[in-house]
Short mmCIF file of C-alpha atoms in Angstrom, two decimals:
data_model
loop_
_atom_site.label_atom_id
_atom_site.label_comp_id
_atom_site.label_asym_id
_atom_site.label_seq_id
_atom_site.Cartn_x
_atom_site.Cartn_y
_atom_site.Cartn_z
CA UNK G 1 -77.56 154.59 67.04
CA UNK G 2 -80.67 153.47 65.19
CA UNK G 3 -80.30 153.91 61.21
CA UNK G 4 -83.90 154.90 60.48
CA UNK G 5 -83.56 154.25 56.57
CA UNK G 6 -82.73 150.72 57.66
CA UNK G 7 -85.70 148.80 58.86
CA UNK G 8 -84.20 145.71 59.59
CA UNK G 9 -82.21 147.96 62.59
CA UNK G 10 -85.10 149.17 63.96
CA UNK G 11 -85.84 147.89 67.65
CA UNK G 12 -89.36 146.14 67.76
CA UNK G 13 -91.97 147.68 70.33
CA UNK G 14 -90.89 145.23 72.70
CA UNK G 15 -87.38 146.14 72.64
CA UNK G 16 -88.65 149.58 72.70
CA UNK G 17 -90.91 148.87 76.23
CA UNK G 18 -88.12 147.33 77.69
CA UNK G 19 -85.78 149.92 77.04
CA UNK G 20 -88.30 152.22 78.95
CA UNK G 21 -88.44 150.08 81.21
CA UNK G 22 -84.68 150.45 82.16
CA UNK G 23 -84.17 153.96 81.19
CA UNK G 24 -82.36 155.90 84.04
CA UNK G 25 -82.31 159.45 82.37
CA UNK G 26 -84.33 162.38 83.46
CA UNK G 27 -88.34 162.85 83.67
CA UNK G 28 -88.29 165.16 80.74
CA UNK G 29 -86.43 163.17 78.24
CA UNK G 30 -88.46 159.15 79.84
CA UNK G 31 -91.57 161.07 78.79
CA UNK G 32 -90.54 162.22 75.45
CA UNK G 33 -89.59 158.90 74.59
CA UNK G 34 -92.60 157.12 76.60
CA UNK G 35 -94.49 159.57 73.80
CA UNK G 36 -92.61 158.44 70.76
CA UNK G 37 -92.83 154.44 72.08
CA UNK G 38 -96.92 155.08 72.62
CA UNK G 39 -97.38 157.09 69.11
CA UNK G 40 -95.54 154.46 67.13
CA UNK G 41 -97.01 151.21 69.17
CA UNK G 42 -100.57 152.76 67.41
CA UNK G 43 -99.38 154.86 64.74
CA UNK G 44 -100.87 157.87 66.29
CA UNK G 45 -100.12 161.40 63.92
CA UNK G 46 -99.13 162.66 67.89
CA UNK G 47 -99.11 162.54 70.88
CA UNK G 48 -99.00 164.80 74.50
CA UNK G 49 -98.25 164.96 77.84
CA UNK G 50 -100.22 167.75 80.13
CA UNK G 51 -100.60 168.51 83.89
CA UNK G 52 -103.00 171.26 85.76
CA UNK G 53 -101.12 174.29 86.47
CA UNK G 54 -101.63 176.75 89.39
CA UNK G 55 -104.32 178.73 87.25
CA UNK G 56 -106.57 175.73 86.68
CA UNK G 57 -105.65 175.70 82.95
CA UNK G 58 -103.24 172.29 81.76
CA UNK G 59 -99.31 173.08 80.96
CA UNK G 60 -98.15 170.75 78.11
CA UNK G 61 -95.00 168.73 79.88
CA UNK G 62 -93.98 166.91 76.76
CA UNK G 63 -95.46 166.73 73.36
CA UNK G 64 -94.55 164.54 69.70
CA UNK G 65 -93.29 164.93 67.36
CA UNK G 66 -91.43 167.64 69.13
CA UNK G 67 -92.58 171.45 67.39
CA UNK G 68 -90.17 172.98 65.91
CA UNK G 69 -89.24 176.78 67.37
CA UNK G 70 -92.42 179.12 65.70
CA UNK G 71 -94.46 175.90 64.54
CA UNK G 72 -98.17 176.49 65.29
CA UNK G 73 -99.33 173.68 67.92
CA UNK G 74 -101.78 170.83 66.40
CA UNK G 75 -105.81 172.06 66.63
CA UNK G 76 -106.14 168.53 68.19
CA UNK G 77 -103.55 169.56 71.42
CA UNK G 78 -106.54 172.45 72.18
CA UNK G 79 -108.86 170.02 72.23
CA UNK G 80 -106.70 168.01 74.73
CA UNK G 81 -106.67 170.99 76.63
CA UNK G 82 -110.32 171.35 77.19
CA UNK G 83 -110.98 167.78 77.70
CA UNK G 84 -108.36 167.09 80.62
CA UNK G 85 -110.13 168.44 83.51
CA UNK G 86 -113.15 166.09 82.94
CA UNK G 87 -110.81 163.44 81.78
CA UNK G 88 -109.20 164.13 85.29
CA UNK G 89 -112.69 164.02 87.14
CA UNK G 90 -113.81 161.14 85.97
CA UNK G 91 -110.64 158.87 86.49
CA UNK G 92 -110.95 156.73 82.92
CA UNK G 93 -109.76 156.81 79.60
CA UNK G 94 -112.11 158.72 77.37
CA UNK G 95 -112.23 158.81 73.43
CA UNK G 96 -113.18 161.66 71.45
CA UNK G 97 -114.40 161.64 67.88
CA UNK G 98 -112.20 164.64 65.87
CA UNK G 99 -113.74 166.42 63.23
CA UNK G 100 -111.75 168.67 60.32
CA UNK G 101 -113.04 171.96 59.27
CA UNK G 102 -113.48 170.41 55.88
CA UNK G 103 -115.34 167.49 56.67
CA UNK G 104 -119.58 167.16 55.37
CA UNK G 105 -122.17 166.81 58.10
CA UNK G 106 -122.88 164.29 59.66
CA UNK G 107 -120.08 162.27 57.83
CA UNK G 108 -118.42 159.74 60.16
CA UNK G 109 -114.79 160.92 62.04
CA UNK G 110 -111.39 160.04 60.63
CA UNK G 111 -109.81 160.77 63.63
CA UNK G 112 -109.83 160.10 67.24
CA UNK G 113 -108.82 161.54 70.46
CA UNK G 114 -107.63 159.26 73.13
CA UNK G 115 -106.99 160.61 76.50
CA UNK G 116 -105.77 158.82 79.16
CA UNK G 117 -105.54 159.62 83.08
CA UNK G 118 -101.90 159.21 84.35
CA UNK G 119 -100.75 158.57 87.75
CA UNK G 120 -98.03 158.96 90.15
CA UNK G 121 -97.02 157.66 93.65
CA UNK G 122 -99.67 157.44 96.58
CA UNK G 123 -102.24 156.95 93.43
CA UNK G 124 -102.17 160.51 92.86
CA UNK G 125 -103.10 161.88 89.46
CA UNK G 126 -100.29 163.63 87.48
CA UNK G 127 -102.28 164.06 84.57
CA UNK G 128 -103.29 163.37 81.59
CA UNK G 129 -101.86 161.77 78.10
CA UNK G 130 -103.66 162.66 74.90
CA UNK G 131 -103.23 161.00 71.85
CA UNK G 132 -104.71 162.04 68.50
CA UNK G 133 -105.17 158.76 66.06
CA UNK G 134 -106.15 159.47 62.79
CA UNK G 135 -108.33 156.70 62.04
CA UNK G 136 -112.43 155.58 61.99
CA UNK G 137 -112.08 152.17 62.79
CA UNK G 138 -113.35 151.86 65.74
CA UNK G 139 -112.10 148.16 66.78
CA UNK G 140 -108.97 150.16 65.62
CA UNK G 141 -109.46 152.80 68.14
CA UNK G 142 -110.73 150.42 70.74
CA UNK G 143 -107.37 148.17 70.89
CA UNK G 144 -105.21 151.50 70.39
CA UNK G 145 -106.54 152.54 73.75
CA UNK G 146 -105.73 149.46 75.44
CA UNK G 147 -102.35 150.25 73.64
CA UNK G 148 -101.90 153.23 75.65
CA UNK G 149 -103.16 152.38 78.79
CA UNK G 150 -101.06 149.91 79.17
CA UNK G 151 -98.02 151.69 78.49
CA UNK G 152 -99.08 154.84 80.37
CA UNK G 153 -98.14 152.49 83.64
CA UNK G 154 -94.55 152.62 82.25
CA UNK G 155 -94.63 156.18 83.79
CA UNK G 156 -95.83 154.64 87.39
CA UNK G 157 -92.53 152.26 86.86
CA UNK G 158 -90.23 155.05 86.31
CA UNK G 159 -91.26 157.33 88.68
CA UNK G 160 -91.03 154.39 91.53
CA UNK G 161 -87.47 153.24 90.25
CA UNK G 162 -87.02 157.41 90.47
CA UNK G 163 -88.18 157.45 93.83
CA UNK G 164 -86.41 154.33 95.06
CA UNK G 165 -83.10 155.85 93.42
CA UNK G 166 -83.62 158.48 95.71
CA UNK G 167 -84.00 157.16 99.00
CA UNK G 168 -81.09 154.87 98.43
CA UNK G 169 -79.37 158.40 98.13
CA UNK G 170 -80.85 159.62 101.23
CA UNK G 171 -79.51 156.23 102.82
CA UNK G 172 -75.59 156.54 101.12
CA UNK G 173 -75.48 160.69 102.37
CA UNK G 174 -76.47 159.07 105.80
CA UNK G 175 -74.10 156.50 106.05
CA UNK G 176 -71.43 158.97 104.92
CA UNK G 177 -72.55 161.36 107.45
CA UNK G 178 -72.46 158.75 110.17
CA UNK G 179 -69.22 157.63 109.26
CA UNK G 180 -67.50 161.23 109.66
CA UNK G 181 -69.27 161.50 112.80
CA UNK G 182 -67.50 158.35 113.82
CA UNK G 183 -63.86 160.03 113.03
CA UNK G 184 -64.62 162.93 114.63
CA UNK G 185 -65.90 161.19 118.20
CA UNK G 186 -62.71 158.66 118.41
CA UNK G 187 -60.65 161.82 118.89
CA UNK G 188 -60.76 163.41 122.33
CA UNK G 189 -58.11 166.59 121.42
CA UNK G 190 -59.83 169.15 119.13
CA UNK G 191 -56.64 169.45 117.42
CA UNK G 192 -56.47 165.61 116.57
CA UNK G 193 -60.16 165.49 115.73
CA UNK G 194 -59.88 169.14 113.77
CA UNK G 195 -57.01 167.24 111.72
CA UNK G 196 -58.77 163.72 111.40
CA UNK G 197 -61.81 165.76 109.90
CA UNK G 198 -60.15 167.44 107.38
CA UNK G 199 -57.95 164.48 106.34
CA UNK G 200 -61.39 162.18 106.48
CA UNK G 201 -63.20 164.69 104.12
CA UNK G 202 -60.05 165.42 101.62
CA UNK G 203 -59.65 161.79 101.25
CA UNK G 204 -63.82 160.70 100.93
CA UNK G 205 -64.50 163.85 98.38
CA UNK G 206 -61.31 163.48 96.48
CA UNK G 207 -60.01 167.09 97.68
CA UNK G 208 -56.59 168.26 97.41
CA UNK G 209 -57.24 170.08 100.64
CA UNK G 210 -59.86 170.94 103.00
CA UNK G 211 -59.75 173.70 105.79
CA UNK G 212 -61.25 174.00 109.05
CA UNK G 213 -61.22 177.92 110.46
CA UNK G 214 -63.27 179.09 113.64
CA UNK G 215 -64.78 182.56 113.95
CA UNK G 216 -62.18 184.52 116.93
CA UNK G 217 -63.30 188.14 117.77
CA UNK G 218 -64.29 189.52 114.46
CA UNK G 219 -61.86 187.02 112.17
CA UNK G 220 -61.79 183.41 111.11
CA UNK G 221 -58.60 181.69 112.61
CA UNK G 222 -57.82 178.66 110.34
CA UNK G 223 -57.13 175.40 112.89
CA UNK G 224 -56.38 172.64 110.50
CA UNK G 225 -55.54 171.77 106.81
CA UNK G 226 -55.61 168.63 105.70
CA UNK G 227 -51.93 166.31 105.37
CA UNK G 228 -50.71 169.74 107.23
CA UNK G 229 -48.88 169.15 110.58
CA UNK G 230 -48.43 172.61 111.08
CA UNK G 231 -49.01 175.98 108.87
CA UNK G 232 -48.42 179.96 110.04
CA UNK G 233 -51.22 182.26 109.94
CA UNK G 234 -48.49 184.67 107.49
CA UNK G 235 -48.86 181.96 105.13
CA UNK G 236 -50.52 183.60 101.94
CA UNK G 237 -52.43 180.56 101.18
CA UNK G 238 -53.90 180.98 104.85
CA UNK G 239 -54.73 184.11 104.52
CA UNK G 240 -56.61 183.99 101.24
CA UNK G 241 -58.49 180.21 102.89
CA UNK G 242 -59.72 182.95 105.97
CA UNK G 243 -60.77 185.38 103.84
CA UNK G 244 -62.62 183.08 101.98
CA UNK G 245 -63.81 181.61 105.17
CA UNK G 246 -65.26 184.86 106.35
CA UNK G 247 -67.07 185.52 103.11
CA UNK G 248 -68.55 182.42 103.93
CA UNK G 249 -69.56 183.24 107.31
CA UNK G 250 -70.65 186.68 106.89
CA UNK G 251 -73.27 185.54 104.28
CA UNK G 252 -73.97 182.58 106.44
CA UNK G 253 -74.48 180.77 103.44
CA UNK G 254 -72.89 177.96 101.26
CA UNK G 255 -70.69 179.57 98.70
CA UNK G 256 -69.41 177.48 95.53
CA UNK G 257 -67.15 178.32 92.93
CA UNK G 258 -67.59 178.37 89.87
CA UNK G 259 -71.05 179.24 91.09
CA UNK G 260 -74.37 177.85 89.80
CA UNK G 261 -76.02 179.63 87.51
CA UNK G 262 -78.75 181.64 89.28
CA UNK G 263 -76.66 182.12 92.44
CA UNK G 264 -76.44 185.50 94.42
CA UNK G 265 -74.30 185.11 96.86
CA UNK G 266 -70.72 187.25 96.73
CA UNK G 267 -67.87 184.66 96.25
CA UNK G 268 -64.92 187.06 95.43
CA UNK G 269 -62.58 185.51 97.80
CA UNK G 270 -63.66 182.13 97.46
CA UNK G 271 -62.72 183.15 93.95
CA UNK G 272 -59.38 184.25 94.00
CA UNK G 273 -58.51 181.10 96.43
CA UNK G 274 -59.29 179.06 93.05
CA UNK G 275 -57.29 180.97 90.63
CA UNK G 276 -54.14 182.02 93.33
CA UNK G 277 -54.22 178.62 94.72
CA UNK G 278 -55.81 176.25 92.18
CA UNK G 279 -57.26 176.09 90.21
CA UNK G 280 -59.91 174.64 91.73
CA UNK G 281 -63.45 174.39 92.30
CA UNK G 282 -64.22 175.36 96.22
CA UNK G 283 -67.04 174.90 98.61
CA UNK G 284 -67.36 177.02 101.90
CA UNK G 285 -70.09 175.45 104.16
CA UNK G 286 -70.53 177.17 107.72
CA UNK G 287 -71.25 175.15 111.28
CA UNK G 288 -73.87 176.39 113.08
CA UNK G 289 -74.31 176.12 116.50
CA UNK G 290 -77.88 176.89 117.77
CA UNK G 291 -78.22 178.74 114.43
CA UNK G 292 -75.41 180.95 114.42
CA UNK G 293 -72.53 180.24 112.51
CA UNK G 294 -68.93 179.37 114.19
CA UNK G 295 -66.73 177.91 112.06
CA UNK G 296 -66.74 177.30 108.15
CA UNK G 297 -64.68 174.44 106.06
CA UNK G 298 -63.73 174.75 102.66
CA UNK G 299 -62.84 172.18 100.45
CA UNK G 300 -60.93 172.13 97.50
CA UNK G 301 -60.60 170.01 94.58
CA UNK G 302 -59.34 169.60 90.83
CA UNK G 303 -61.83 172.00 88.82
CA UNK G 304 -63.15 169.37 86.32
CA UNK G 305 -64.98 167.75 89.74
CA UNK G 306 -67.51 170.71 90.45
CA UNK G 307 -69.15 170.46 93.62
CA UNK G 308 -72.92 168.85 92.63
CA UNK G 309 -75.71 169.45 94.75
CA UNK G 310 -75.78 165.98 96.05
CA UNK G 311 -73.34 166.01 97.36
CA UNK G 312 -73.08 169.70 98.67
CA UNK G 313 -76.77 168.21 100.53
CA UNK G 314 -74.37 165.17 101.99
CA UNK G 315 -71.79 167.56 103.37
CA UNK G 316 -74.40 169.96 104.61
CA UNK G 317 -75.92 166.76 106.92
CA UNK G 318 -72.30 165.44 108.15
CA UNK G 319 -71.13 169.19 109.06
CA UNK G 320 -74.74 169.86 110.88
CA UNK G 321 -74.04 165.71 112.74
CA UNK G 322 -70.85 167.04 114.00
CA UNK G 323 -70.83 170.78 114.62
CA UNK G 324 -71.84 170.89 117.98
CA UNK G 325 -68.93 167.88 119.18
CA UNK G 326 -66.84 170.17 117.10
CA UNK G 327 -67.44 173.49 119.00
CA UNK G 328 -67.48 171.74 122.41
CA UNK G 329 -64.11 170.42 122.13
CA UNK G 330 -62.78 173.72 120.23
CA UNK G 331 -64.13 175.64 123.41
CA UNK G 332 -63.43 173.63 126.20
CA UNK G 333 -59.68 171.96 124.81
CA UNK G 334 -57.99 175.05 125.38
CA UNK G 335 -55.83 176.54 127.95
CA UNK G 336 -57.49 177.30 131.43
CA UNK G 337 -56.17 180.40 130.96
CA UNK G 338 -57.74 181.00 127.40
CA UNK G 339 -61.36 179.88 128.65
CA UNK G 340 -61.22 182.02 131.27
CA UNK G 341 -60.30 184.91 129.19
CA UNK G 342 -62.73 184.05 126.67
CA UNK G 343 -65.95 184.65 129.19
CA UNK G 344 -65.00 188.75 129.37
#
């Protein structure tokens, strides 16, 4: 950390850019810290980020100094306000001279308004960055707007780094998904591939065990546990993994415990799985085979490793890549006797 009482500690702006220029944490903290890096760079009293909202007025994203809780918003952010849409229009930075209530006629502004267009992928306008800089000078004011619009593009920088991030995500949940595909097809028994599968997943999600049940009649009938040869339906662990696999698949629905905040969905017996066989934190995804659900697995794991939704979004894609090989082998690698019994 930064000792601000010491100045020889403080990072120059360049060091400050640069830092920007890496930064890899969320949207809401780069632009409160793109606002601090642009208000200090000109020595601007403050400084604001707003975007149009559904009702055609502008939503302030990110604003500094940050108010404290009850402070009364700067006169100069209302001004912002009004200005964006034809700051917005017109596509260029525009500069507006700020007068105070206490200020004689026709007297000469001490402060400034700078407001800058901002943009986002595809050229698309985001929105706008107002700055209020309390200073008449106008070479001043004329070199703190270069200032800004030069490190307004920071924003562009992140939000491509942001977007390249992601679809290197979209390409490593793919190649996962692909590669339990592959397990699954190099087995030609369902009770080989229903055991690779669950063995695969434990292993590539760190699980201490994942389950693989299929809906029979009106029940789920567990098939295969992972690094379990063989397992009996009187098992108490079994029955508490079915009943937790037809929560699942009556809601025909994801269900995680501990659940996300927000969350509806009942997860009583994926609940008492975790604390009678855990703890641990548990997701039940179904298999759906021309929309109806089938089967459900459930995996399990130590309950400091939460399921997060990327990867709940990487298991939903490998589960939807191999459901149907899944059900076609579960259907037709039974008994002659059993398929024949199973048409009535």
């Amino acid at each position: 950390m930064v000792d601000p009482q010491d100045n020889t500690a403080l990072p120059s702006v360049q060091e400050l850019v640069d830092r920007l220029g890496r930064f890899q944490g969320p949207p809401q903290a780069f632009l409160t810290n793109l606002l601090a890096v642009q208000c200090h760079l000109v020595s601007a009293a403050g400084g604001a980020i707003l975007r149009p909202g559904a009702d055609g007025a502008f939503d302030v994203l990110s604003v500094w100094p940050m108010l404290r809780e009850g402070q009364t918003a700067p006169s100069w952010l209302a001004h912002a306000s009004e200005a964006a849409g034809l700051v917005m229009e017109r596509q260029q930075t525009t500069v507006q001279a700020l007068h105070d209530a206490g200020d004689l006629y026709g007297a000469d502004p001490s402060k400034h308004l700078v407001l800058v267009p901002l943009r986002q992928e595809a050229d698309k306008q985001a929105g706008i960055a107002a700055f209020c800089i309390e200073s008449g000078d106008i070479q001043f004011i004329a070199d703190s707007k270069d200032k800004l619009e030069l490190t307004a593009s920071l924003l562009s920088l992140y939000e491509m780094r942001i977007a390249l991030q992601r679809r290197q995500n979209d390409l490593r949940r793919l190649r996962q998904s692909m590669e339990v595909l592959t397990v699954v097809n190099e087995q030609k028994r369902f009770r080989a591939m229903g055991m690779s599968l669950c063995n695969d997943l434990a292993t590539r999600w760190e699980c201490d065990r994942v389950s693989l049940g299929f809906l029979k009649g009106r029940y789920m009938h567990a098939k295969a546990l992972s690094h379990t040869e063989k397992f009996s339906r009187k098992m108490q662990v079994v029955q508490d993994i079915e009943s937790a696999m037809e929560e699942c698949l009556d809601q025909d629905q994801e269900v995680v415990f501990p659940a996300p905040e927000g969350s509806t969905y009942v997860s009583r017996c994926t609940q008492t799985l975790s604390s009678q066989h855990g703890p641990a934190a548990v997701l039940s995804m179904p298999l759906r085979l021309e929309g109806e659900p089938v089967a459900v697995v459930i995996l399990e794991r130590a309950p400091d490793m939460p399921f997060a939704s990327e990867e709940i979004e990487s298991l939903r894609l490998g589960m939807n890549l191999i459901a149907r090989q899944l059900v076609t082998l579960h259907t037709t690698d039974r008994w002659f006797g059993a398929r024949w019994a199973g048409r009535f």
